[in-house]
Structures are given as C-alpha cells and as structure tokens.
Coordinates of C-alpha atoms and ligand atoms in Angstrom, one line a residue:
M1 CA 143.2 -97.9 64.6
E2 CA 142.3 -101.5 65.4
A3 CA 145.9 -102.6 64.9
L4 CA 145.7 -105.8 66.9
S5 CA 142.7 -107.2 65.1
M6 CA 144.6 -107.3 61.8
R7 CA 146.9 -110.1 60.9
G8 CA 149.3 -111.3 58.2
Y9 CA 148.9 -109.6 54.8
E10 CA 146.3 -107.3 56.2
V11 CA 149.0 -105.7 58.3
L12 CA 151.7 -105.8 55.6
N13 CA 149.4 -104.2 53.1
N14 CA 148.3 -101.4 55.5
P15 CA 150.7 -98.5 55.1
F16 CA 149.8 -97.1 58.5
L17 CA 150.9 -100.3 60.2
N18 CA 153.4 -101.9 58.0
K19 CA 157.1 -102.0 59.1
G20 CA 158.2 -104.5 56.4
T21 CA 161.5 -106.0 57.4
G22 CA 161.3 -103.8 60.5
F23 CA 158.9 -106.2 62.3
T24 CA 160.6 -107.8 65.2
E25 CA 160.5 -111.6 65.8
V26 CA 157.9 -111.0 68.6
E27 CA 155.7 -108.9 66.3
R28 CA 156.0 -111.4 63.6
E29 CA 154.7 -114.1 66.0
E30 CA 151.9 -111.9 67.3
L31 CA 150.7 -110.6 64.0
G32 CA 150.8 -113.8 61.9
L33 CA 153.8 -112.6 59.9
V34 CA 156.0 -115.7 60.5
G35 CA 157.5 -116.7 57.2
L36 CA 156.1 -113.7 55.3
L37 CA 159.3 -111.7 55.3
P38 CA 163.0 -112.4 54.9
S39 CA 164.4 -113.5 58.2
H40 CA 166.8 -110.6 58.9
V41 CA 165.1 -107.9 61.1
Q42 CA 166.2 -104.4 60.0
S43 CA 166.1 -101.2 62.0
I44 CA 164.4 -98.2 60.5
D45 CA 167.7 -96.6 60.0
E46 CA 169.0 -99.5 58.0
Q47 CA 165.8 -99.5 55.9
A48 CA 166.1 -95.7 55.4
N49 CA 169.8 -96.0 54.4
Q50 CA 169.0 -98.7 51.9
A51 CA 166.1 -96.7 50.5
Y52 CA 168.2 -93.6 50.2
A53 CA 170.9 -95.5 48.3
Q54 CA 168.2 -96.7 45.8
Y55 CA 166.8 -93.2 45.6
Q56 CA 170.1 -91.9 44.5
T57 CA 170.2 -94.3 41.5
K58 CA 167.1 -92.6 40.0
A59 CA 167.9 -90.3 37.1
T60 CA 165.1 -87.7 37.2
N61 CA 163.2 -86.0 39.9
L62 CA 160.0 -87.6 38.7
E63 CA 161.5 -91.0 39.0
K64 CA 162.7 -90.1 42.4
R65 CA 159.2 -89.0 43.4
L66 CA 157.7 -92.3 42.1
Y67 CA 160.2 -94.2 44.1
L68 CA 159.4 -92.3 47.3
S69 CA 155.7 -92.7 46.5
Q70 CA 156.1 -96.4 46.4
I71 CA 157.5 -96.3 50.0
F72 CA 154.8 -94.0 51.0
N73 CA 152.2 -96.4 49.6
E74 CA 153.7 -99.3 51.5
N75 CA 155.1 -97.9 54.8
R76 CA 154.3 -94.4 56.0
T77 CA 156.7 -94.5 58.9
L78 CA 159.6 -95.4 56.8
F79 CA 158.7 -92.7 54.2
F80 CA 158.5 -90.0 56.9
N81 CA 161.7 -91.2 58.6
L82 CA 163.5 -90.9 55.3
L83 CA 161.9 -87.5 54.6
D84 CA 163.0 -86.3 58.0
K85 CA 166.6 -87.3 57.3
H86 CA 166.8 -85.5 54.0
V87 CA 164.1 -82.8 54.2
A88 CA 165.7 -80.0 52.2
E89 CA 166.8 -82.5 49.5
F90 CA 163.5 -84.3 49.2
M91 CA 161.1 -81.4 49.5
P92 CA 161.5 -80.3 45.8
V93 CA 160.9 -83.9 44.8
V94 CA 158.0 -84.7 47.0
Y95 CA 156.4 -81.3 46.7
D96 CA 156.9 -78.2 44.4
P97 CA 158.1 -78.2 41.6
T98 CA 158.2 -82.0 40.9
I99 CA 154.6 -82.4 42.1
A100 CA 153.5 -80.4 39.0
D101 CA 154.9 -83.2 36.8
S102 CA 153.3 -85.9 38.8
I103 CA 149.9 -84.1 38.5
E104 CA 150.2 -83.7 34.8
N105 CA 151.0 -87.4 34.4
Y106 CA 148.8 -88.8 37.2
S107 CA 146.5 -91.0 35.1
A108 CA 149.4 -92.5 33.1
L109 CA 151.4 -93.1 36.2
F110 CA 148.6 -94.3 38.4
V111 CA 149.4 -97.3 40.6
N112 CA 147.7 -96.6 44.0
P113 CA 144.9 -94.3 45.2
Q114 CA 147.1 -93.4 48.3
N115 CA 144.2 -93.5 50.8
A116 CA 142.5 -90.4 49.2
A117 CA 138.7 -89.9 49.1
F118 CA 137.5 -89.4 45.5
L119 CA 134.2 -87.5 45.5
D120 CA 132.2 -87.5 42.3
I121 CA 130.1 -84.5 41.5
N122 CA 127.5 -86.8 39.8
H123 CA 127.0 -88.7 43.0
P124 CA 126.4 -86.4 46.0
E125 CA 124.6 -89.4 47.6
N126 CA 128.0 -91.1 47.9
I127 CA 129.8 -88.4 49.9
Q128 CA 129.3 -90.0 53.3
A129 CA 130.2 -93.5 52.2
T130 CA 133.3 -92.2 50.4
L131 CA 134.6 -90.3 53.4
E132 CA 133.8 -93.2 55.7
N133 CA 135.5 -95.7 53.4
A134 CA 138.6 -93.6 52.9
A135 CA 138.9 -92.9 56.7
D136 CA 138.5 -96.6 57.3
G137 CA 137.8 -96.1 61.0
R138 CA 140.7 -93.7 61.5
E139 CA 140.2 -90.5 63.5
I140 CA 140.6 -87.6 61.1
D141 CA 142.1 -84.3 62.5
L142 CA 143.1 -82.8 59.2
L143 CA 141.5 -82.9 55.7
V144 CA 143.0 -81.3 52.6
V145 CA 140.5 -80.9 49.8
T146 CA 141.0 -79.8 46.2
D147 CA 138.8 -79.5 43.2
A148 CA 141.9 -78.9 41.1
E149 CA 140.5 -76.0 39.1
G150 CA 143.6 -73.9 39.8
I151 CA 146.5 -76.3 40.5
L152 CA 149.6 -74.1 41.2
G153 CA 149.8 -72.0 38.1
I154 CA 149.1 -74.9 35.7
G155 CA 145.3 -74.6 35.8
D156 CA 142.6 -77.2 35.7
W157 CA 143.7 -80.9 36.1
G158 CA 140.5 -82.6 37.2
V159 CA 140.9 -85.7 39.3
Q160 CA 144.7 -85.7 38.7
G161 CA 144.9 -82.8 41.1
V162 CA 144.4 -85.2 44.0
D163 CA 148.2 -85.3 44.2
I164 CA 148.3 -81.8 45.5
A165 CA 146.1 -82.8 48.5
V166 CA 148.3 -85.9 49.1
G167 CA 151.5 -83.8 48.7
K168 CA 150.4 -81.0 51.0
L169 CA 149.6 -83.6 53.6
M170 CA 153.1 -85.1 53.2
V171 CA 154.5 -81.7 54.0
Y172 CA 152.2 -81.4 57.1
T173 CA 153.8 -84.5 58.6
A174 CA 157.3 -83.8 57.5
A175 CA 157.2 -80.2 58.8
A176 CA 154.9 -80.3 61.8
G177 CA 154.7 -84.0 62.8
I178 CA 151.0 -84.3 62.1
D179 CA 150.2 -88.0 62.5
P180 CA 149.8 -89.3 59.0
S181 CA 147.1 -91.8 60.1
H182 CA 144.9 -88.9 61.1
V183 CA 144.8 -87.1 57.8
L184 CA 142.6 -87.4 54.7
P185 CA 143.3 -86.1 51.2
V186 CA 140.1 -85.4 49.3
S187 CA 139.5 -84.8 45.6
I188 CA 136.3 -83.3 44.4
D189 CA 136.0 -84.5 40.8
A190 CA 133.7 -81.8 39.3
G191 CA 134.8 -82.6 35.7
T192 CA 137.5 -80.6 33.9
D193 CA 137.7 -78.0 31.2
R194 CA 141.1 -79.2 30.0
Q195 CA 140.4 -80.7 26.6
S196 CA 143.5 -82.8 26.5
L197 CA 142.2 -84.7 29.6
L198 CA 138.7 -85.1 28.1
D199 CA 140.3 -86.5 25.0
D200 CA 142.8 -88.8 26.8
P201 CA 141.6 -92.4 26.9
A202 CA 143.8 -93.0 29.9
Y203 CA 142.2 -90.1 31.9
L204 CA 140.9 -91.5 35.2
G205 CA 138.4 -88.7 36.1
N206 CA 134.9 -87.7 35.0
R207 CA 134.9 -86.9 31.3
Q208 CA 132.6 -83.9 31.4
P209 CA 132.9 -80.1 31.5
R210 CA 133.6 -78.7 34.9
E211 CA 130.3 -78.3 36.9
R212 CA 129.9 -74.8 38.1
G213 CA 127.3 -72.6 39.9
E214 CA 124.7 -74.0 42.2
T215 CA 125.4 -77.6 41.5
F216 CA 129.0 -77.2 42.5
F217 CA 128.4 -75.1 45.6
N218 CA 125.7 -77.4 46.8
F219 CA 128.0 -80.3 46.4
V220 CA 130.8 -78.5 48.3
D221 CA 128.3 -77.7 51.1
K222 CA 127.1 -81.2 51.4
F223 CA 130.7 -82.4 51.5
V224 CA 131.6 -79.9 54.2
K225 CA 128.6 -80.7 56.4
T226 CA 129.2 -84.4 56.0
A227 CA 132.9 -84.1 56.9
Q228 CA 132.0 -82.0 59.9
S229 CA 129.6 -84.6 61.3
L230 CA 132.0 -87.5 60.6
F231 CA 135.1 -85.8 61.8
P232 CA 134.2 -83.2 64.5
E233 CA 137.8 -82.3 65.3
M234 CA 138.8 -81.7 61.7
Y235 CA 140.8 -78.8 60.5
L236 CA 139.6 -78.1 57.0
H237 CA 142.2 -77.0 54.4
F238 CA 141.2 -75.9 50.9
E239 CA 143.8 -76.0 48.2
D240 CA 143.9 -74.8 44.6
F241 CA 140.3 -74.0 44.0
G242 CA 139.6 -71.5 41.2
R243 CA 139.7 -67.7 41.5
S244 CA 135.9 -67.5 41.3
T245 CA 135.2 -70.0 44.1
A246 CA 138.1 -70.0 46.5
T247 CA 137.2 -66.9 48.6
K248 CA 133.5 -67.5 48.4
I249 CA 134.0 -71.0 49.9
L250 CA 136.4 -69.8 52.6
N251 CA 134.0 -67.0 53.7
T252 CA 131.1 -69.4 53.9
Y253 CA 132.7 -71.6 56.5
K254 CA 135.5 -69.7 58.3
A255 CA 133.3 -68.1 61.0
D256 CA 132.0 -71.4 62.2
W257 CA 134.7 -74.0 61.7
P258 CA 138.5 -74.1 61.6
T259 CA 138.8 -73.5 57.9
F260 CA 141.9 -72.5 55.9
N261 CA 142.6 -71.6 52.3
D262 CA 146.2 -72.1 51.7
D263 CA 146.5 -70.0 48.5
I264 CA 144.8 -67.0 50.1
Q265 CA 145.8 -67.2 53.7
G266 CA 149.0 -69.4 53.8
T267 CA 150.6 -67.4 51.0
G268 CA 149.5 -64.2 52.7
I269 CA 151.3 -65.2 55.9
V270 CA 154.5 -66.3 54.2
V271 CA 154.8 -63.1 52.0
T272 CA 154.0 -60.9 55.0
A273 CA 156.8 -62.7 56.9
A274 CA 159.1 -62.2 53.9
V275 CA 158.3 -58.5 53.8
L276 CA 159.0 -58.3 57.6
G277 CA 162.2 -60.3 57.1
A278 CA 163.4 -57.9 54.3
L279 CA 162.7 -54.9 56.4
A280 CA 164.6 -56.4 59.3
I281 CA 167.6 -56.7 56.9
T282 CA 167.4 -53.2 55.4
G283 CA 166.2 -51.4 58.5
E284 CA 163.4 -49.7 56.6
D285 CA 160.0 -48.9 57.9
I286 CA 157.0 -50.7 56.7
K287 CA 155.1 -47.4 56.4
D288 CA 157.5 -46.2 53.7
Q289 CA 156.7 -49.2 51.4
V290 CA 154.7 -49.1 48.2
Y291 CA 153.3 -52.5 47.4
L292 CA 152.5 -53.7 43.9
T293 CA 150.7 -57.0 43.3
Y294 CA 151.2 -58.5 39.8
G295 CA 148.5 -61.2 39.2
A296 CA 145.5 -60.3 41.4
G297 CA 143.9 -63.7 41.8
S298 CA 143.4 -65.8 44.9
A299 CA 147.1 -65.6 46.0
G300 CA 147.7 -62.0 44.9
T301 CA 144.7 -60.6 46.7
G302 CA 145.1 -62.9 49.7
I303 CA 148.7 -61.7 50.1
A304 CA 147.7 -58.0 49.7
N305 CA 145.0 -58.3 52.3
R306 CA 147.4 -59.8 54.8
V307 CA 150.2 -57.3 54.2
L308 CA 147.6 -54.5 54.4
A309 CA 146.5 -55.9 57.8
E310 CA 150.2 -55.7 58.8
F311 CA 150.4 -52.0 57.7
M312 CA 147.4 -51.3 59.8
Q313 CA 148.7 -53.2 62.8
Q314 CA 151.8 -51.1 62.6
G315 CA 149.8 -47.9 63.0
L316 CA 148.3 -46.8 59.6
S317 CA 144.6 -46.2 59.2
E318 CA 143.0 -48.4 56.5
E319 CA 142.8 -45.4 54.2
E320 CA 146.5 -44.6 54.7
A321 CA 147.4 -48.2 54.2
R322 CA 145.3 -48.6 51.0
Q323 CA 147.1 -45.6 49.5
R324 CA 150.2 -47.7 49.4
F325 CA 148.8 -50.6 47.4
Y326 CA 148.4 -51.1 43.7
M327 CA 147.3 -54.1 41.7
V328 CA 148.0 -55.1 38.2
D329 CA 146.2 -58.0 36.4
K330 CA 145.9 -58.8 32.7
Q331 CA 144.3 -55.5 31.9
G332 CA 147.0 -53.5 33.6
L333 CA 146.5 -51.3 36.7
L334 CA 143.2 -52.0 38.3
F335 CA 140.8 -49.0 38.2
D336 CA 137.6 -48.6 40.1
D337 CA 135.5 -48.0 36.9
D338 CA 136.4 -51.5 35.6
E339 CA 133.3 -53.7 35.7
T340 CA 135.3 -56.9 35.3
L341 CA 136.9 -56.6 38.7
T342 CA 136.4 -59.4 41.2
D343 CA 135.0 -58.8 44.6
E344 CA 138.5 -59.3 46.0
Q345 CA 140.2 -56.9 43.6
R346 CA 137.7 -54.0 44.0
P347 CA 138.9 -52.7 47.3
F348 CA 142.4 -52.3 45.9
A349 CA 141.3 -50.5 42.6
R350 CA 142.6 -47.0 42.1
S351 CA 140.9 -43.9 40.7
R352 CA 141.9 -42.8 37.2
A353 CA 142.0 -39.2 38.5
E354 CA 145.2 -40.0 40.4
F355 CA 147.2 -40.3 37.2
E356 CA 148.1 -38.0 34.4
H357 CA 147.9 -40.7 31.8
P358 CA 145.8 -43.6 33.2
E359 CA 145.1 -44.9 29.8
A360 CA 148.8 -45.8 29.5
L361 CA 148.9 -48.0 32.6
T362 CA 148.0 -51.2 30.8
N363 CA 151.2 -53.1 31.4
L364 CA 153.5 -53.8 34.4
E365 CA 156.4 -51.7 33.2
A366 CA 154.3 -48.6 32.8
V367 CA 152.8 -49.1 36.2
V368 CA 156.2 -49.6 37.9
K369 CA 157.3 -46.3 36.3
A370 CA 154.2 -44.5 37.5
V371 CA 153.9 -45.7 41.1
H372 CA 157.5 -46.5 42.1
P373 CA 156.8 -49.7 44.1
T374 CA 159.3 -50.8 46.8
V375 CA 157.7 -54.3 47.0
L376 CA 156.7 -56.3 43.8
V377 CA 155.0 -59.6 44.3
G378 CA 154.3 -61.9 41.3
T379 CA 151.4 -64.3 41.4
S380 CA 150.5 -64.0 37.7
T381 CA 151.5 -67.3 36.1
N382 CA 153.2 -65.1 33.5
P383 CA 156.8 -66.2 33.1
G384 CA 159.5 -63.7 32.5
S385 CA 157.3 -60.8 33.2
F386 CA 159.7 -59.2 35.7
T387 CA 162.0 -57.9 33.0
K388 CA 165.4 -56.2 33.3
E389 CA 163.8 -52.9 32.6
I390 CA 161.3 -53.3 35.4
V391 CA 164.0 -54.4 37.9
E392 CA 166.3 -51.5 36.9
E393 CA 163.4 -49.1 37.2
M394 CA 162.6 -50.3 40.7
T395 CA 166.3 -50.2 41.7
A396 CA 166.5 -46.6 40.5
N397 CA 163.7 -45.6 42.8
T398 CA 164.4 -47.5 46.0
P399 CA 167.7 -48.6 47.6
H400 CA 166.6 -52.2 48.2
P401 CA 163.7 -53.4 46.0
K402 CA 161.9 -56.4 47.4
I403 CA 161.0 -58.6 44.5
F404 CA 159.2 -61.9 45.0
P405 CA 158.4 -64.0 41.9
L406 CA 156.0 -66.6 43.3
S407 CA 154.3 -68.3 40.4
N408 CA 154.8 -72.0 40.5
P409 CA 156.2 -74.3 39.2
T410 CA 159.6 -73.0 38.2
R411 CA 158.9 -72.5 34.5
L412 CA 156.2 -69.9 35.5
H413 CA 158.3 -67.7 37.7
E414 CA 158.1 -64.0 36.8
A415 CA 161.9 -63.9 36.8
M416 CA 164.7 -66.1 38.2
P417 CA 166.4 -64.8 41.3
A418 CA 169.9 -64.8 39.7
D419 CA 168.7 -62.3 37.1
I420 CA 167.0 -60.1 39.6
I421 CA 170.1 -59.9 41.7
K422 CA 172.2 -59.1 38.6
W423 CA 169.9 -56.5 37.1
S424 CA 169.6 -54.8 40.5
D425 CA 173.4 -54.8 41.0
G426 CA 173.0 -57.0 44.1
K427 CA 170.6 -54.5 45.8
A428 CA 167.3 -56.5 45.5
L429 CA 166.0 -58.7 48.2
V430 CA 164.5 -61.7 46.5
A431 CA 162.3 -64.7 47.5
A432 CA 160.9 -67.3 45.1
G433 CA 158.1 -69.8 45.2
V434 CA 160.3 -72.8 44.5
P435 CA 163.7 -73.8 45.9
V436 CA 166.6 -72.1 44.1
D437 CA 170.3 -72.3 44.6
P438 CA 172.2 -69.5 46.2
V439 CA 173.4 -66.8 43.9
T440 CA 176.9 -65.3 44.0
Y441 CA 177.2 -61.8 42.7
S442 CA 180.1 -59.3 43.2
G443 CA 181.6 -61.6 45.9
V444 CA 178.5 -61.9 48.0
T445 CA 176.5 -65.1 48.2
F446 CA 172.8 -64.5 48.4
E447 CA 170.7 -67.2 49.9
I448 CA 167.2 -67.1 48.3
G449 CA 164.3 -67.6 50.7
Q450 CA 161.5 -69.8 49.5
A451 CA 158.3 -67.8 49.8
N452 CA 156.1 -70.9 49.6
N453 CA 153.1 -71.4 51.9
M454 CA 154.8 -74.7 53.0
L455 CA 156.8 -72.6 55.5
V456 CA 153.7 -71.9 57.4
Y457 CA 150.7 -74.0 56.8
P458 CA 152.0 -77.1 58.7
G459 CA 152.6 -75.1 61.9
L460 CA 149.4 -73.1 61.5
G461 CA 147.5 -76.4 61.2
L462 CA 149.3 -78.0 64.1
G463 CA 148.7 -75.1 66.4
T464 CA 145.0 -75.0 65.5
I465 CA 144.6 -78.8 65.9
V466 CA 146.5 -79.0 69.2
S467 CA 144.4 -76.2 70.8
Q468 CA 141.3 -77.5 69.1
A469 CA 140.5 -73.9 68.3
R470 CA 136.9 -73.3 67.4
I471 CA 137.9 -71.3 64.3
L472 CA 141.1 -70.1 62.6
S473 CA 141.1 -66.5 63.7
D474 CA 142.7 -63.4 62.1
G475 CA 144.8 -63.1 65.3
M476 CA 146.1 -66.6 64.9
I477 CA 147.0 -65.9 61.2
S478 CA 148.8 -62.7 62.2
A479 CA 150.7 -64.6 65.0
A480 CA 151.9 -67.1 62.4
A481 CA 153.3 -64.3 60.2
H482 CA 155.1 -62.7 63.1
A483 CA 156.6 -66.0 64.3
L484 CA 158.0 -66.7 60.9
G485 CA 159.0 -63.1 60.1
G486 CA 161.1 -63.0 63.3
M487 CA 163.4 -65.7 62.1
V488 CA 165.9 -63.9 59.8
D489 CA 169.6 -63.3 60.5
A490 CA 169.9 -59.6 59.6
S491 CA 173.6 -59.5 60.5
Q492 CA 174.8 -61.7 57.7
S493 CA 175.3 -60.2 54.2
G494 CA 173.3 -62.0 51.6
A495 CA 170.9 -63.4 54.3
P496 CA 167.6 -64.8 53.0
V497 CA 164.4 -62.9 53.9
L498 CA 162.9 -66.2 55.2
P499 CA 164.4 -69.1 57.1
P500 CA 165.8 -72.0 55.1
V501 CA 163.8 -75.1 54.4
S502 CA 166.3 -77.1 56.4
S503 CA 164.8 -75.6 59.5
L504 CA 161.3 -76.5 58.5
R505 CA 160.6 -78.5 61.7
E506 CA 161.9 -75.8 64.0
M507 CA 159.9 -73.2 62.0
S508 CA 156.7 -75.2 62.1
E509 CA 157.0 -75.8 65.9
R510 CA 157.6 -72.1 66.5
V511 CA 154.6 -71.2 64.3
A512 CA 152.4 -73.8 66.0
I513 CA 153.3 -72.5 69.5
A514 CA 152.6 -68.9 68.5
V515 CA 149.3 -69.9 66.9
A516 CA 148.1 -72.0 69.9
K517 CA 149.1 -69.3 72.3
E518 CA 147.0 -66.8 70.4
A519 CA 144.0 -69.2 70.4
V520 CA 144.3 -69.4 74.2
A521 CA 144.7 -65.7 74.5
E522 CA 141.5 -65.2 72.5
G523 CA 139.7 -67.9 74.5
I524 CA 138.8 -69.9 71.4
N525 CA 140.7 -73.1 72.4
R526 CA 138.3 -76.0 73.1
K527 CA 141.1 -77.9 74.8
S528 CA 142.6 -76.5 78.0
M529 CA 146.3 -75.7 77.6
P530 CA 148.1 -75.0 80.7
D531 CA 151.5 -75.5 78.9
V532 CA 151.2 -74.7 75.2
E533 CA 154.8 -75.5 74.4
A534 CA 154.6 -78.9 76.0
A535 CA 151.3 -79.6 74.3
V536 CA 152.6 -78.8 70.9
K537 CA 155.8 -80.8 71.3
N538 CA 153.8 -83.8 72.7
A539 CA 151.5 -83.7 69.7
E540 CA 154.3 -84.2 67.2
W541 CA 154.3 -87.7 65.7
I542 CA 157.8 -89.1 65.4
P543 CA 158.5 -91.5 62.5
E544 CA 160.0 -94.4 64.4
Y545 CA 158.8 -97.9 65.1
Ligands
NAD1 N1 154.6 -69.4 46.4 C1 153.5 -69.8 46.9 O1 153.4 -70.2 48.1 C2 152.2 -69.7 46.1 C3 151.0 -69.8 46.7 C4 149.8 -69.7 46.0 C5 149.9 -69.5 44.6 N2 151.2 -69.4 44.0 C6 151.3 -69.2 42.6 O2 150.7 -68.0 42.2 C7 150.1 -68.2 40.9 C8 148.6 -67.7 40.9 O3 147.9 -68.6 41.8 P1 146.4 -68.2 42.2 O4 146.0 -69.4 43.0 O5 146.4 -66.9 42.7 O6 145.7 -68.3 40.8 P2 144.5 -67.4 40.2 O7 144.1 -68.0 39.0 O8 143.5 -67.2 41.3 O9 145.2 -66.0 39.9 C9 146.1 -65.7 38.9 C10 145.8 -64.2 38.5 O10 146.8 -63.9 37.6 C11 146.2 -63.1 36.5 N3 147.0 -63.2 35.3 C12 147.1 -64.3 34.4 N4 147.9 -63.9 33.4 C13 148.3 -62.6 33.6 C14 149.2 -61.8 32.9 N5 149.7 -62.1 31.8 N6 149.4 -60.6 33.5 C15 148.8 -60.2 34.7 N7 148.0 -61.0 35.4 C16 147.8 -62.2 34.9 C17 144.8 -63.8 36.4 O11 143.9 -63.0 35.7 C18 144.5 -64.0 37.9 O12 143.8 -62.9 38.4 C19 150.3 -69.6 40.6 O13 151.4 -69.8 39.7 C20 150.6 -70.3 41.9 O14 151.5 -71.4 41.8 C21 152.3 -69.5 44.8
LMR2 O1 151.7 -75.7 46.1 C1 152.6 -74.8 46.2 O2 153.8 -75.1 46.0 C2 152.3 -73.4 46.6 C3 151.0 -72.9 46.3 O3 150.0 -73.5 47.1 C4 150.7 -72.9 44.9 O4 149.5 -73.1 44.5 O5 151.5 -72.7 44.0
MN3 MN1 148.2 -73.9 46.1

C-alpha cells in the first residue's frame, strides 16, 4: 500500500492505515495530521481498553456487533487487537450466531460497504473494474466469495449475505493472523428468491429472482478467471453457495487453483477431527463406528466424504467403509432407486434389499432404530429433530453415542447439548455448531466442543498461502483434520471432543504448519520452505502499531 503518498483525512479515513489517537506526534507531522486529532497520544492498549469498556455498555449481541463493526470500519489494527484480547468472548458476536442477525438486517443497518467487492449478475462487464476498485492497489492473498444462496441454515439472503464473507475474513485474521489488508470479501449479487427482500423498499440488492443455470455459472467463471489474473497468489474460498452449485463450482476449479469450499471441506475436516477426538476419549476404534448423516446437503455430504476418507486411511476398503455410512434427508433414508438424489448423495444411498421394511424408513427415528448409528451428525436445518427418543435409542445401542447437532444458527440446532447429555445419562459425546456453555450433569462438567469450520479454515488458508501451494490437495485437508483431532485431553472427565475457541490462535498455527508441511512433502509448494514453522510464524500479522 502506498501509505506515504496519503495525507490527512485520506489516512484517517483509510481503515488499513488509520491509528486514530494512536498516531504519534512524529507521524502526525509527517502525515499532515497536525490538529486533526485530540492532542493526547494513546497506546493501542489504552484504545482497546476504552473500546472494551464501551462494548460492555451495549445491551444486545447485535448492538455489540455494530459497535465492533464501527471500529472495524475505521481502524482494522485496533479492531483485531481488541479481538485478540477477547477472542472467546467476541467470536459469538463477530461471527456465528450473531452474524445471522446482522445478515437478516443488513440493508436496514447499512452504514459502510466494508471494503467488499459487490459483483452484479447483470453486469459481467464490470467484474474486473469492481475487483480492482475494491482491492484499491492492495495485494490480495485471500478472497472469500459468497452468492448467499445458502447462508448458514437461514437460506437465500441476496446481497445481504456479504456479511458472511466479511465475517469469515475477520476470523481468518483473528485466528491465523492473515494480514487484513491482503484480503477481499466478495458478494455475487445474483438476485434473490426471498420474497420479503424483493418486497422490502430498503433492500440494497438486485430486486430480481435468483439467476440460475448457464448465466450464473458463466458469471462465476468470468469472476474466477478475472480474479486469478488480477491476484495470482490468491487462495479462493467459497462460502454458503446453494446445494446445487457448491460442489459443482468446487470441482471446476480445485484441480488447477488453490480453491476451498468451507461448508463442504472445512466442515468435513472439523467433524472428522471431532470424531477422532471422541474416539481418543472413549478408546474406541474408528472401524467399529456406524455413521449417520442427517441433512445430506453440502455440509452433510462433505463431512461424510471426509470421514469416509479417514475410515479408508485407517485401513478399510472403500466398500467396507461405505457399509458403515447411512444418510437421511427430507425423504428419510436415502435409497439407490430414488431419482431425486443429488450427485453427492448417490454414492451413499443404500439398497432397499438390505432392510426388512424399507418403506418404514422415512424418518430419522425409524432409521436410528434400524441401523444403530454410533455417530449422528445433524446438518439438516431442522431444529429439535434429535429427540429424546432418538438419543435414548442410540444410548441403548452404543456405550458412548457421538451426537453433533451442527445446524446454525442456534435456533436451528437439531438438539441442545444439555438435553443430549441429560437424555443419554451423561454418556453422549457432544459437539455443537455454535458456542454453548458447559453442562453439569451428575457431578461432571462437560465442556462442549464447537464443531464449527472456524476451528480449521483459518489455519488451512494460512498454511496454503504461506507455502503458495499450487492447489489445496486432499493430503493437506487430511493433515489439517489430524492436526486438530490430536488436540484433545482424553485424561480429563467431561473433556470436549475439540479444542476450545480460546486456543484458536494456537490451533490455527498448528493446522497451518501441518498443512504447509504436507504441501512441501507433496512437492506442490511454489515457495521454497526450508523451515516451515518459522515461515508460518513469520507470516502471522500482529495487530500492533
Ligand atoms: N457447524 C458448521 O461448521 C457448519 C458448517 C456448514 C454448515 N453448517 C450448517 O448445516 C446446515 C446445512 O448447511 P448446508 O450448507 O449443508 O445446506 P444445504 O442446503 O446444502 O443442505 C441442507 C440439507 O438438509 C436437508 N433438509 C432440510 N430439511 C430437512 C429435514 N426436515 N429433514 C432432513 N433433511 C432436511 C436438505 O434437503 C438439504 O439436503 C446449516 O444449518 C448450516 O448452518 C454448519
Ligand atoms: O458460518 C458458520 O458458522 C459455519 C458454517 O459455514 C455454516 O454455514 O453454518
Ligand atoms: Mn457456511
């Protein structure tokens, strides 16, 4: 960034350069800031303490988020310094679940475009100018793009979904020290099928039905090719695309460019790590597990593929591994004679001949009774669907059921961890998509792991960016799952199946090192890395002046 060519208000109004009252007297002289600020020079710690005191006066999480966004809009360094000091407390406010409220209210709350690139489906000719304008001469290493067709579990939010790209990038910096001046959030405004937005006079996006098919895919392709030519070092992260486009887009680009789909791959890694963590606690063998997906969309099938790969890595043939997987979606257990199956579901579909009464397997409870899962993962967006009966049934058939309700935000969780622990008489190992408080049951305090892709995507991105890996390989993804899965404390009763969010930085660094080492081992790093650990540590941006 051409910091020194800017002066006065240009500097104060640039969130990547602004230090506010933190500018020293010398800097004020040099940058034409004399008289533009109150005279007292504050340290970043003083600024952060003052901001934290203000933060605490805000009544709701959404108000807290808006307050922090204001700091983000004005001074990125201060924002990330503050986030660093209070990471576990701020994460639910900056990110999930509060981010869902900010997306739903984006147009009404709009004050600042937050340096995002807003691509308009009606103007493919503007893609290049949009990306160039938004990058504003900055080198871009990381781009998070959403078309917002499937925001969390809350569906299509049109241009308002841009907040998920901004929010995911906040987590990249907070967790893995990605330099916030080297990132770009991107919204593809392809219209929306949400009638309430189309009817809302305050809605800030295109008021038209969502564009699909060839027009949509051609637009995405033009965007990807343009971004690749403008930002040749870029790691490309796709977020919250719809079930019918997410895998297709990932598969189009992943063999030639470092491309990542967070819902499919990030969630796959975190849940694999959670399964490995749970098995480390119970001492069970992965080969004895029976895995049931509830909600077989992008996340559900992405997770199942990653856990399946882990079964195979641990010695099962593909056929043996597939025998241990079942999938339930709206229609019930997925059968191979069902013509509505998606391409991603089909390999997991079962034969009706395996069951005495296949016609009865149209709901989760019936399937749980028939297949006796030991692992149940919810990515269905169907709240309350892991009932007492289901949890009791699993507990009757396996000593330690592993039950992970992952649908976000909180109101969509398939069950709340406290209920699962109660219904299983303290036997279940639970992880949830959002942060939840520890649960005390029969004298044991259970810490609940947060099986959210935030635990892994920042480190995965950092490791890939630092090594300048040509692609994000399957081996790098597996290395990330193992790095995270090896971080549980099996000796402590009530231990979580995943490490706590308070150790996000340590986790991300560990994942980044494992991922970069794997890139080097595979020979796909474009940057030579004699000392991977040092390279990862040196790459981490520190939020100080
Ligand atoms: N914890 C995490 O890190 C994480 C990551 C990704 C997604 N998720 C959550 O998972 C959920 C799904 O996300 P996605 O991206 O896979 O969405 P998606 O739309 O691709 O998939 C949802 C699937 O659930 C199915 N479904 C809907 N209602 C159902 C019902 N009543 N019974 C059974 N199946 C039903 C849909 O048919 C679809 O196949 C969301 O709530 C999202 O927030 C969590
Ligand atoms: O955004 C999150 O909190 C996780 C995940 O990517 C989701 O779509 O729910
Ligand atoms: Mn997502």
